[in-house]
């Protein structure tokens, strides 16, 4: 999940979490990872993990998927933060998941962030 999207659309995140879906980090702001410094890249992952943990009672995501599949040798299969690297999913699968989550909620909750 993209951290900024979680912050702005808490409802979608909450529905996915309550349905028991696996939560995975997709960075904070969906940037190409190889163009970031080590600190910036770490922040992209850590801030997203933090908001997920805050909203789920401390649960940490097991997986992360780099935006656009863009990663380099700084990211191995089990990263510094303990997430497993997941390679690209097909667009059709990703779009299907998004449509299901979008249809699954109604009403608005105020963002905590």
Short mmCIF file of C-alpha atoms in Angstrom, two decimals:
data_model
loop_
_atom_site.label_atom_id
_atom_site.label_comp_id
_atom_site.label_asym_id
_atom_site.label_seq_id
_atom_site.Cartn_x
_atom_site.Cartn_y
_atom_site.Cartn_z
CA UNK A 1 0.00 0.00 0.00
CA UNK A 2 1.15 3.53 -0.71
CA UNK A 3 1.55 5.47 2.52
CA UNK A 4 0.12 8.74 1.17
CA UNK A 5 -2.95 6.86 -0.08
CA UNK A 6 -3.46 5.24 3.31
CA UNK A 7 -3.30 8.67 4.92
CA UNK A 8 -5.71 10.23 2.42
CA UNK A 9 -8.09 7.26 1.99
CA UNK A 10 -8.17 5.54 5.33
CA UNK A 11 -11.48 3.87 4.45
CA UNK A 12 -9.99 1.69 1.71
CA UNK A 13 -7.15 0.63 3.97
CA UNK A 14 -9.51 -0.14 6.84
CA UNK A 15 -11.73 -2.32 4.63
CA UNK A 16 -8.77 -4.27 3.26
CA UNK A 17 -7.39 -4.79 6.76
CA UNK A 18 -10.75 -5.90 8.19
CA UNK A 19 -11.20 -8.35 5.29
CA UNK A 20 -7.94 -9.97 6.36
CA UNK A 21 -5.98 -8.97 3.28
CA UNK A 22 -2.19 -9.08 3.47
CA UNK A 23 -0.77 -5.59 3.85
CA UNK A 24 2.30 -4.85 1.76
CA UNK A 25 4.42 -1.73 1.52
CA UNK A 26 4.41 -0.02 -1.88
CA UNK A 27 6.42 2.98 -0.56
CA UNK A 28 5.18 6.29 0.81
CA UNK A 29 4.88 8.30 -2.41
CA UNK A 30 5.38 5.79 -5.27
CA UNK A 31 8.77 7.03 -6.48
CA UNK A 32 11.39 5.19 -8.49
CA UNK A 33 13.57 3.65 -5.79
CA UNK A 34 16.89 3.53 -7.66
CA UNK A 35 16.95 7.32 -7.94
CA UNK A 36 16.72 7.82 -4.19
CA UNK A 37 19.50 8.09 -1.65
CA UNK A 38 19.74 5.35 0.96
CA UNK A 39 18.05 7.62 3.52
CA UNK A 40 15.23 8.57 1.16
CA UNK A 41 14.62 4.95 0.18
CA UNK A 42 14.61 3.86 3.83
CA UNK A 43 12.11 6.63 4.60
CA UNK A 44 9.81 5.51 1.78
CA UNK A 45 9.59 2.07 3.36
CA UNK A 46 9.74 3.01 7.04
CA UNK A 47 7.07 5.74 6.97
CA UNK A 48 4.66 3.39 5.21
CA UNK A 49 5.39 0.62 7.68
CA UNK A 50 4.79 3.08 10.52
CA UNK A 51 1.35 4.20 9.34
CA UNK A 52 0.33 0.57 8.76
CA UNK A 53 1.51 -0.39 12.24
CA UNK A 54 -0.25 2.61 13.79
CA UNK A 55 -3.57 1.75 12.15
CA UNK A 56 -3.45 -2.01 12.77
CA UNK A 57 -2.45 -2.16 16.40
CA UNK A 58 1.22 -2.77 15.65
CA UNK A 59 1.10 -5.26 12.81
CA UNK A 60 3.98 -4.98 10.38
CA UNK A 61 3.69 -5.86 6.70
CA UNK A 62 5.55 -8.95 5.53
CA UNK A 63 6.04 -7.78 1.95
CA UNK A 64 7.05 -4.78 -0.08
CA UNK A 65 6.83 -4.18 -3.80
CA UNK A 66 8.90 -1.47 -5.46
CA UNK A 67 6.99 1.02 -7.64
CA UNK A 68 7.40 0.17 -11.33
CA UNK A 69 9.45 -2.89 -10.25
CA UNK A 70 12.36 -0.47 -9.77
CA UNK A 71 14.90 -1.81 -7.31
CA UNK A 72 18.63 -2.43 -7.20
CA UNK A 73 21.14 -4.39 -5.15
CA UNK A 74 20.28 -2.36 -2.04
CA UNK A 75 17.11 -4.43 -1.83
CA UNK A 76 17.55 -8.12 -1.37
CA UNK A 77 14.83 -10.71 -0.90
CA UNK A 78 14.62 -9.96 2.83
CA UNK A 79 15.31 -6.29 3.44
CA UNK A 80 16.71 -4.41 6.40
CA UNK A 81 13.20 -3.76 7.70
CA UNK A 82 12.27 -7.43 7.52
CA UNK A 83 10.02 -7.27 4.45
CA UNK A 84 10.14 -9.78 1.62
CA UNK A 85 10.62 -8.20 -1.80
CA UNK A 86 7.75 -8.99 -4.15
CA UNK A 87 8.19 -8.53 -7.88
CA UNK A 88 5.62 -7.04 -10.21
CA UNK A 89 2.04 -8.23 -10.28
CA UNK A 90 0.12 -8.03 -13.51
CA UNK A 91 -1.84 -4.84 -14.10
CA UNK A 92 -5.05 -6.84 -14.49
CA UNK A 93 -4.61 -8.43 -11.06
CA UNK A 94 -3.68 -5.14 -9.43
CA UNK A 95 -6.64 -3.32 -11.01
CA UNK A 96 -8.99 -6.10 -9.92
CA UNK A 97 -7.83 -5.76 -6.32
CA UNK A 98 -8.30 -1.99 -6.44
CA UNK A 99 -11.84 -2.29 -7.82
CA UNK A 100 -12.80 -4.79 -5.11
CA UNK A 101 -11.49 -2.54 -2.35
CA UNK A 102 -13.21 0.51 -3.84
CA UNK A 103 -16.58 -1.26 -3.89
CA UNK A 104 -16.18 -2.64 -0.38
CA UNK A 105 -16.73 0.48 1.68
CA UNK A 106 -19.16 3.30 2.07
CA UNK A 107 -19.07 6.45 4.16
CA UNK A 108 -16.08 8.45 5.25
CA UNK A 109 -13.84 8.32 8.27
CA UNK A 110 -11.60 11.14 9.27
CA UNK A 111 -7.95 10.65 8.63
CA UNK A 112 -5.78 10.27 11.71
CA UNK A 113 -2.81 11.70 9.84
#
